[in-house]
CSV table of C-alpha atoms in Angstrom, one decimal:
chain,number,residue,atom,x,y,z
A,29,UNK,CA,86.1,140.8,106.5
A,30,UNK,CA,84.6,139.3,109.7
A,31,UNK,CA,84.5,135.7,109.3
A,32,UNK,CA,82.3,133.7,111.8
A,33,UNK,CA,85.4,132.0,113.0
A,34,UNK,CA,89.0,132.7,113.3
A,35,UNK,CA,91.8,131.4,114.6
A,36,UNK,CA,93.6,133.0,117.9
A,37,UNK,CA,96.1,136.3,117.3
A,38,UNK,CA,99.4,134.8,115.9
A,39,UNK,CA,102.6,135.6,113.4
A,40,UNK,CA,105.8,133.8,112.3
A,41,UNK,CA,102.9,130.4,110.8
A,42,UNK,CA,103.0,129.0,107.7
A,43,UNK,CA,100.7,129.1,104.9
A,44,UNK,CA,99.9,127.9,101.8
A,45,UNK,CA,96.7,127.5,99.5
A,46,UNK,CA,96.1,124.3,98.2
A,47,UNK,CA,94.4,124.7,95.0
A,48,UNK,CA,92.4,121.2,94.4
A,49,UNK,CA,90.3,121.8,97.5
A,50,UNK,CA,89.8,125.7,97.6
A,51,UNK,CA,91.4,126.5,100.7
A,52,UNK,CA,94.4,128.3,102.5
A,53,UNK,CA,95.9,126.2,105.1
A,54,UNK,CA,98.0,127.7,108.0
A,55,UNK,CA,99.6,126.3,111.2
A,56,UNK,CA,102.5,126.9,113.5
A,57,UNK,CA,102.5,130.1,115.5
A,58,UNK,CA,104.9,133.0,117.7
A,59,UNK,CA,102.2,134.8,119.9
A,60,UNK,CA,101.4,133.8,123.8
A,61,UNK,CA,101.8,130.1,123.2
A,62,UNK,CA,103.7,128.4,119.8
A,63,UNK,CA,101.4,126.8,118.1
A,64,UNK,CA,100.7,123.4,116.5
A,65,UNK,CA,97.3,123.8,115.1
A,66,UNK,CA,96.4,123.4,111.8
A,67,UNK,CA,93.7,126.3,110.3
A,68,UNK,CA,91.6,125.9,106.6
A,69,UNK,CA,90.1,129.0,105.1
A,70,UNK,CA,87.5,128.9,102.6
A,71,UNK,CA,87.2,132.5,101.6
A,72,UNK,CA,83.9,132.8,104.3
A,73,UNK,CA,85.2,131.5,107.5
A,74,UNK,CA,88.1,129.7,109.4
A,75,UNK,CA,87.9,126.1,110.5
A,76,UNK,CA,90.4,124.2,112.8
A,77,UNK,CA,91.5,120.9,110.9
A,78,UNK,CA,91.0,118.0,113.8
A,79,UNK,CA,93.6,116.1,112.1
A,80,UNK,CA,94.9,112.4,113.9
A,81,UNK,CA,98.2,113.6,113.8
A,82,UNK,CA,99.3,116.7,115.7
A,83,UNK,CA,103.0,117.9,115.0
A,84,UNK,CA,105.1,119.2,117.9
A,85,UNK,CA,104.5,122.9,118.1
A,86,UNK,CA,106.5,125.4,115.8
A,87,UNK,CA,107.0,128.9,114.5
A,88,UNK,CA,108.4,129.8,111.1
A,89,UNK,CA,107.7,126.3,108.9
A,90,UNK,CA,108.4,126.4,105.4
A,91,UNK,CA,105.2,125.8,103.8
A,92,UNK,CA,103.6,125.2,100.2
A,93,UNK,CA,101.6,123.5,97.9
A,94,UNK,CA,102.9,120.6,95.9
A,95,UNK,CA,100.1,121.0,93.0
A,96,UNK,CA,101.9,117.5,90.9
A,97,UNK,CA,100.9,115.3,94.1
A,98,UNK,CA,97.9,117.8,95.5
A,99,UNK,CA,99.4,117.6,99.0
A,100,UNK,CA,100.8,120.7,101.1
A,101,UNK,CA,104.9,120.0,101.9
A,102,UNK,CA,106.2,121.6,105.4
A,103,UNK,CA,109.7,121.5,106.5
A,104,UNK,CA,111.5,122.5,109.8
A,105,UNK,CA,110.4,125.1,111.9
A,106,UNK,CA,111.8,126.1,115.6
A,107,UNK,CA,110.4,125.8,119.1
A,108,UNK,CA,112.0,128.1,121.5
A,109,UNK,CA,110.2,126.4,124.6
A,110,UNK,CA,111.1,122.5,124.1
A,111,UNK,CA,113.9,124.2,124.6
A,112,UNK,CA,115.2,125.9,121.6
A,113,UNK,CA,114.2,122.9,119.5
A,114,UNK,CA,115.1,123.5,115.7
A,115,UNK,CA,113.1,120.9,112.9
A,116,UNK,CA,114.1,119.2,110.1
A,117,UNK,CA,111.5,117.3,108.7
A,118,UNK,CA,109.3,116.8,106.1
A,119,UNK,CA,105.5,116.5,106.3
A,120,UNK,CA,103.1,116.4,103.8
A,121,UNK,CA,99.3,117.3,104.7
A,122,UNK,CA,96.2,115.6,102.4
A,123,UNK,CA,93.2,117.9,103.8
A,124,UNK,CA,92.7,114.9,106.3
A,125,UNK,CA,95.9,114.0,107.8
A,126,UNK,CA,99.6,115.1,108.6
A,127,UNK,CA,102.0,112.2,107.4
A,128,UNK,CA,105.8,112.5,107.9
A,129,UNK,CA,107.8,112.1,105.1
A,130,UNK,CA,111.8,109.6,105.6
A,131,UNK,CA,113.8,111.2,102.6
A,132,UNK,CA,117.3,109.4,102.2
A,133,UNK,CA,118.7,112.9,102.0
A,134,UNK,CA,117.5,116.2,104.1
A,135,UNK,CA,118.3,119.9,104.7
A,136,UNK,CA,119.7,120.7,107.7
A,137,UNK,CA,117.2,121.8,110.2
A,138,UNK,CA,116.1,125.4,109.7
A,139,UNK,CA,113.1,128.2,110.8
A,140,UNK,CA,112.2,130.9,108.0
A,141,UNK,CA,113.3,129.7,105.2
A,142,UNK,CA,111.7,130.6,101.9
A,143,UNK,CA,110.0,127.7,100.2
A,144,UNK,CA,108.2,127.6,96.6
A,145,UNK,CA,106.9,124.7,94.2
A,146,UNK,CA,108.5,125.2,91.1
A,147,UNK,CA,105.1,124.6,88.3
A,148,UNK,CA,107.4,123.9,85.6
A,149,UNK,CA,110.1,121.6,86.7
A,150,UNK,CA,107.4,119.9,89.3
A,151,UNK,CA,109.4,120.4,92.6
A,152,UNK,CA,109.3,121.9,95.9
A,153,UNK,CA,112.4,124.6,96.4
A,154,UNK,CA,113.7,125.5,99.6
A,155,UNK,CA,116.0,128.1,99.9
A,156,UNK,CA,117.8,129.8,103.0
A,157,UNK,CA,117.0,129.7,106.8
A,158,UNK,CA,118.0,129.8,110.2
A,159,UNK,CA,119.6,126.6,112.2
A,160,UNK,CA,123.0,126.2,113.2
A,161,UNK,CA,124.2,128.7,110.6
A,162,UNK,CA,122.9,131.3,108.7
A,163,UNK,CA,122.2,129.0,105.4
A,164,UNK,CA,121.8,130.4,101.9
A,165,UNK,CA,121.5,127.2,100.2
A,166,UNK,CA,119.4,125.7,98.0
A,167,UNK,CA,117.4,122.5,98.4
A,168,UNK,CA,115.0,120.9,95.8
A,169,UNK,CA,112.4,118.0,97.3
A,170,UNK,CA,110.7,115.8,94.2
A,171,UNK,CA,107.8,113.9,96.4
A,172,UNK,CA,110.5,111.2,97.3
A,173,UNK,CA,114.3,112.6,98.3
A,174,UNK,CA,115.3,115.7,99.2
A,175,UNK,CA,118.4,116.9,96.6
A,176,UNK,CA,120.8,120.0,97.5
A,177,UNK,CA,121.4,121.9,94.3
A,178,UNK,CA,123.3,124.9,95.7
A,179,UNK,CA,125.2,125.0,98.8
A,180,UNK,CA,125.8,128.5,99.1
A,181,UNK,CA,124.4,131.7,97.2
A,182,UNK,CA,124.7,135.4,97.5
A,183,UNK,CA,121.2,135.5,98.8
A,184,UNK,CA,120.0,136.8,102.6
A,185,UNK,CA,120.0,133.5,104.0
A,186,UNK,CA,115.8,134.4,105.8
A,187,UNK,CA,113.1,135.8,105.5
A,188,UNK,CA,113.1,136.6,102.1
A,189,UNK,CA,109.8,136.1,100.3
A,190,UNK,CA,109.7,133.4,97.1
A,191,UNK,CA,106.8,132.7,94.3
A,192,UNK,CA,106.6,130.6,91.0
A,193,UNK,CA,106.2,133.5,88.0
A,194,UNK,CA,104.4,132.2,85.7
A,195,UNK,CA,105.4,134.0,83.1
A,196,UNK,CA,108.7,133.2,83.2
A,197,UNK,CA,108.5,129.8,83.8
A,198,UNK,CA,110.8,130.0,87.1
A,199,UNK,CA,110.8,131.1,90.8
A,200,UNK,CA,111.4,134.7,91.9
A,201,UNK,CA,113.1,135.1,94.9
A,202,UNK,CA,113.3,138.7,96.1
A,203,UNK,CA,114.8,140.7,100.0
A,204,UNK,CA,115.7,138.4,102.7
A,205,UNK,CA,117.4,139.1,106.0
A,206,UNK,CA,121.2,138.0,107.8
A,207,UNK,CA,124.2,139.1,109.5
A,208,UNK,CA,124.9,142.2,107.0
A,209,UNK,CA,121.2,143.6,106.9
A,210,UNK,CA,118.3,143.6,105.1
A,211,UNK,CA,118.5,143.0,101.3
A,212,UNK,CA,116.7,143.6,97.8
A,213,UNK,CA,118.4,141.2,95.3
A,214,UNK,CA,116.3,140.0,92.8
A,215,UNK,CA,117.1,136.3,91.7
A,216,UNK,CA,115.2,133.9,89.8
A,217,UNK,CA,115.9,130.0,89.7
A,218,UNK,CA,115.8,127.4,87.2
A,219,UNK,CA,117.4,124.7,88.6
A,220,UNK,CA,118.6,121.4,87.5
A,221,UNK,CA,116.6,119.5,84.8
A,222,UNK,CA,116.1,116.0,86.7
A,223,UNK,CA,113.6,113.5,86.2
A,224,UNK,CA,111.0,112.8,88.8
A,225,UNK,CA,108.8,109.9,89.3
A,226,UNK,CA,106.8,110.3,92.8
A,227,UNK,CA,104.1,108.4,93.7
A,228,UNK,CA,101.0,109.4,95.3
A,229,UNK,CA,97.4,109.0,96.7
A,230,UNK,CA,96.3,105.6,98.1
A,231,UNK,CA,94.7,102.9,95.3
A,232,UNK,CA,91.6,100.6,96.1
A,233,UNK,CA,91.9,96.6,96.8
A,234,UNK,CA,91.6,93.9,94.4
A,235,UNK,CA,91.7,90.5,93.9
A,236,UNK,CA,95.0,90.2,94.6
A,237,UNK,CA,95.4,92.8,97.7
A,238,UNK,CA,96.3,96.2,97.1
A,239,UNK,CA,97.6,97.2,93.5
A,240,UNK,CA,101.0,98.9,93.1
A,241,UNK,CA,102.3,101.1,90.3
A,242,UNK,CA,106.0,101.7,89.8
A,243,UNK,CA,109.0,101.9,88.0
A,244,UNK,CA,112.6,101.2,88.5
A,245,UNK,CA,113.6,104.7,87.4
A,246,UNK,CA,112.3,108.1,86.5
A,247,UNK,CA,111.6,109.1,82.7
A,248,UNK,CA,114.8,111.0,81.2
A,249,UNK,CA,115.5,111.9,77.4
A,250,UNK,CA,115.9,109.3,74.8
A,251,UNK,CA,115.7,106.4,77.2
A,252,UNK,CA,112.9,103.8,77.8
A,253,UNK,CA,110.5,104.8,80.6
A,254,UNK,CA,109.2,101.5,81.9
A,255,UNK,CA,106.2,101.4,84.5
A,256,UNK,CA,105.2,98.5,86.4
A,257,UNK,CA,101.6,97.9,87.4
A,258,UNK,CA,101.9,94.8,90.8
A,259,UNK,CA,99.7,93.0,92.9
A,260,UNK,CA,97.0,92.7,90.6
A,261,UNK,CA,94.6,89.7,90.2
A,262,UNK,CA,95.8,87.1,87.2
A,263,UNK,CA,92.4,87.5,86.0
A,264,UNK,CA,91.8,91.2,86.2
A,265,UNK,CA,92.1,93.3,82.7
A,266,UNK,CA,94.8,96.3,83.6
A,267,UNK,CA,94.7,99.5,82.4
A,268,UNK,CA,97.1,102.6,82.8
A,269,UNK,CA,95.5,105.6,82.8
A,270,UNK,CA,97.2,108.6,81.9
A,271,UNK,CA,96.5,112.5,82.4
A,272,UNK,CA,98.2,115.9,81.7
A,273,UNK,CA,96.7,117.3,84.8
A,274,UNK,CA,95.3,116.4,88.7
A,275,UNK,CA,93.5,118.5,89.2
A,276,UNK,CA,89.9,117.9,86.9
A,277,UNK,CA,88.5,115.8,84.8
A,278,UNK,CA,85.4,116.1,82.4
A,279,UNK,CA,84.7,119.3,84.7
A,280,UNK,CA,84.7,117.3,88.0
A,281,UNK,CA,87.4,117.9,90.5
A,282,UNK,CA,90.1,115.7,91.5
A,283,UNK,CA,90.4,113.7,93.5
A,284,UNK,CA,87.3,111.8,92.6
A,285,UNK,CA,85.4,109.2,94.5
A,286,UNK,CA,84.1,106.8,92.3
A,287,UNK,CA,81.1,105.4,94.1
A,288,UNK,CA,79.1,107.6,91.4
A,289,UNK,CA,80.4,104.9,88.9
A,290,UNK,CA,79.9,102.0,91.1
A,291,UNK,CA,83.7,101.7,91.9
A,292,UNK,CA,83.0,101.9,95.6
A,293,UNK,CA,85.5,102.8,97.7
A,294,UNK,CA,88.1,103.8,94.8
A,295,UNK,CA,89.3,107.2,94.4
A,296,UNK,CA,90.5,108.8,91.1
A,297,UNK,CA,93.7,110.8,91.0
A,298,UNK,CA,94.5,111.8,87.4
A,299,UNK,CA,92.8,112.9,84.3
A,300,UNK,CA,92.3,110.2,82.2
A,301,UNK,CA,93.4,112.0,78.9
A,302,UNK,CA,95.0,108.2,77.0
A,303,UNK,CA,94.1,104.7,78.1
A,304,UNK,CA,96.4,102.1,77.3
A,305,UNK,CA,95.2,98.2,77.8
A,306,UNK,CA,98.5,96.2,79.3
A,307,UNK,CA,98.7,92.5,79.4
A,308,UNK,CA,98.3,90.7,82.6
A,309,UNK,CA,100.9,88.3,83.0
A,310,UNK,CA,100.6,86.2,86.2
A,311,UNK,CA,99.3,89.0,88.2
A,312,UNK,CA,101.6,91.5,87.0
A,313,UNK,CA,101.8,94.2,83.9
A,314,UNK,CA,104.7,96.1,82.4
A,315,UNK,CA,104.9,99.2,79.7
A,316,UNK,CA,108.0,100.3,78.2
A,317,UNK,CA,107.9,103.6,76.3
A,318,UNK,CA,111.1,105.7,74.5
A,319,UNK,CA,111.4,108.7,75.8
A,320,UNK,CA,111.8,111.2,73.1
A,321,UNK,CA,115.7,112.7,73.2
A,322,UNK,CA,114.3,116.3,72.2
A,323,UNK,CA,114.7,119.3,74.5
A,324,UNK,CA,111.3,120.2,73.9
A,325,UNK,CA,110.5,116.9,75.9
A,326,UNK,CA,111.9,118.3,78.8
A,327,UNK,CA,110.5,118.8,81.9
A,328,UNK,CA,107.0,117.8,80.5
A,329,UNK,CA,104.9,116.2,83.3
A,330,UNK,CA,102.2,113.6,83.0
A,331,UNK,CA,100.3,111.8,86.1
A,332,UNK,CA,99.8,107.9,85.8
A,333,UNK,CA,97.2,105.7,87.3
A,334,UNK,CA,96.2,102.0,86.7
A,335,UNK,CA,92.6,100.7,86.7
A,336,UNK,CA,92.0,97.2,86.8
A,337,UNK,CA,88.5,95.9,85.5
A,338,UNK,CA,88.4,92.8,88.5
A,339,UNK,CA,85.5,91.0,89.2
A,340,UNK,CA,87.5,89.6,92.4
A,341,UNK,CA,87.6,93.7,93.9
A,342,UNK,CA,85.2,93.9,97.2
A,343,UNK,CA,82.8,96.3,95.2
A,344,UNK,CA,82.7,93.5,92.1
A,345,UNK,CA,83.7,96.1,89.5
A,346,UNK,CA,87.3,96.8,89.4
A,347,UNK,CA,90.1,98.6,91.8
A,348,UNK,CA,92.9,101.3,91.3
A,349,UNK,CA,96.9,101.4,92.4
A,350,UNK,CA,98.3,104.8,93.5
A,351,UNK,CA,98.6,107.4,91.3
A,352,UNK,CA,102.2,108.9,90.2
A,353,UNK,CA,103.6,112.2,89.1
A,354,UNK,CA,106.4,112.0,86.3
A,355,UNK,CA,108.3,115.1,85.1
A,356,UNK,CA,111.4,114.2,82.3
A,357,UNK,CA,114.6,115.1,83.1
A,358,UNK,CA,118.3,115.1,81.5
């Protein structure tokens, strides 16, 4: 292939294809310079992302695609001019902008680390890396915290390669690299069954400001799941939408502006596959739901959104909160 444009010779990026817009996503470099810039491909060319935010340059992130919140996750990387400057953060990248991510818990920092979203359980999973050891432990990130789940394994602690098998259900970890050599272990990872409730995607002004949806805690077997919808106008008519997918609805990809319904300037982030009408109490709504205790229950994922019908919204129609990703744990 010979695509009109390309990005300069480089190894050691990251990259990862995020599925809701079509396009692989790389940045970071090790070549003449170490790079910072961030590259989309669209299976005909390369274009360079001008994104407001520019991350310090980096070679070897951790990069892939969070497909419950449709945003690409990066962590660490190392800079060996700044000098010898080793990362631990977390970034998340929208197709417009790079936002940095305060987790109340973190992985050390690390370069070349293997790093997969887990499909089924709805989290990203780091695993391994370079920093000030040779690290073969396991990290699980769920949109809001960071959570180490193993702290040491039999695995190379880098460059080993890592992908979600369908199939299976689970991640496949295979190779990897360290102080006794190259290696060809096979492992796959299940992980921990914890609940997840991670909000995401920006909502649309009301009446009332901008509209919140939240809960106190995540959904978990046989207790009540409650979600709160705030900030909303007393006299708006609150809905929660919820979807078993982000990524289409009624054949139209997500996310979807609205303006075609006359909802300027809201964006839809869910499939709307139930609607449930809450009651409006003083500007405020609340649903409790049981949880059901089976184990078939678990790890089943649903994406929430509210829609308030508010004549007070700049566009005179309605406005939206945030959307969030829920996955049921133990």
């Amino acid at each position: 292939m010979t695509p009109a444009a390309s990005p300069s010779a480089r190894a050691f990026y990251g990259a990862a294809f995020d599925a809701r817009r079509g396009k692989t996503v790389i940045i970071g470099a090790q070549s003449t310079f170490v790079g910072s810039e961030t590259w989309e491909y669209d299976g005909v060319t390369w274009q360079q992302a001008l994104t407001a935010t520019t991350l310090v340059s980096r070679e070897s992130p951790s990069l892939c695609y969070d497909a419950g919140r449709g945003v690409i996750v990066l962590f660490g990387g190392y800079n060996a001019v700044s000098p010898g400057t080793m990362f631990g953060q977390t970034w998340e990248y929208d197709g417009v902008d790079w936002t940095q991510r305060t987790t109340a818990n973190t992985p050390p920092p690390r370069y070349r680390a293997s790093m997969v979203y887990d499909e089924v359980r709805g989290r990203v999973v780091l695993q391994g890396g370079f920093g000030s050891a040779a690290f073969t432990d396991t990290w699980e990130y769920d949109g809001v915290d960071w959570t180490q789940v193993s702290p040491a394994s039999l695995l190379r602690p880098t460059e080993a390669y890592a992908s979600f098998d369908r199939s299976l259900g689970k991640v496949l970890h295979f190779g990897g690299s360290g102080p006794t050599g190259n290696g060809n272990t096979t492992a796959i990872w299940d992980g921990p069954t914890t609940a997840i409730f991670a909000r995401y995607g920006a909502g649309c002004v009301g009446g009332a400001g901008l509209p919140l949806l939240d809960s106190p805690a995540a959904p978990r077997l046989g207790q009540n799941f409650q979600v709160d919808v705030l900030s909303i106008a007393p006299s708006s008519i609150p809905f929660l939408l919820i979807g078993y997918g982000n990524t289409s609805w009624l054949s139209l990809p997500l996310p979807l502006d609205l303006g075609l319904l006359g909802i300027n300037g809201c964006t839809l982030q869910t499939s709307i596959d139930l609607s449930l009408q809450l009651t409006n109490i003083a500007g405020s709504a609340t649903l409790v739901a049981p949880v059901p205790p089976f184990s078939a229950t678990l790890n089943a994922q649903i994406w929430l959104q509210a829609l308030m019908l508010d004549t007070l919204a700049p566009n005179g129609v309605a406005c939206l909160s945030n959307a969030a990703h829920c996955v049921v744990g133990s």
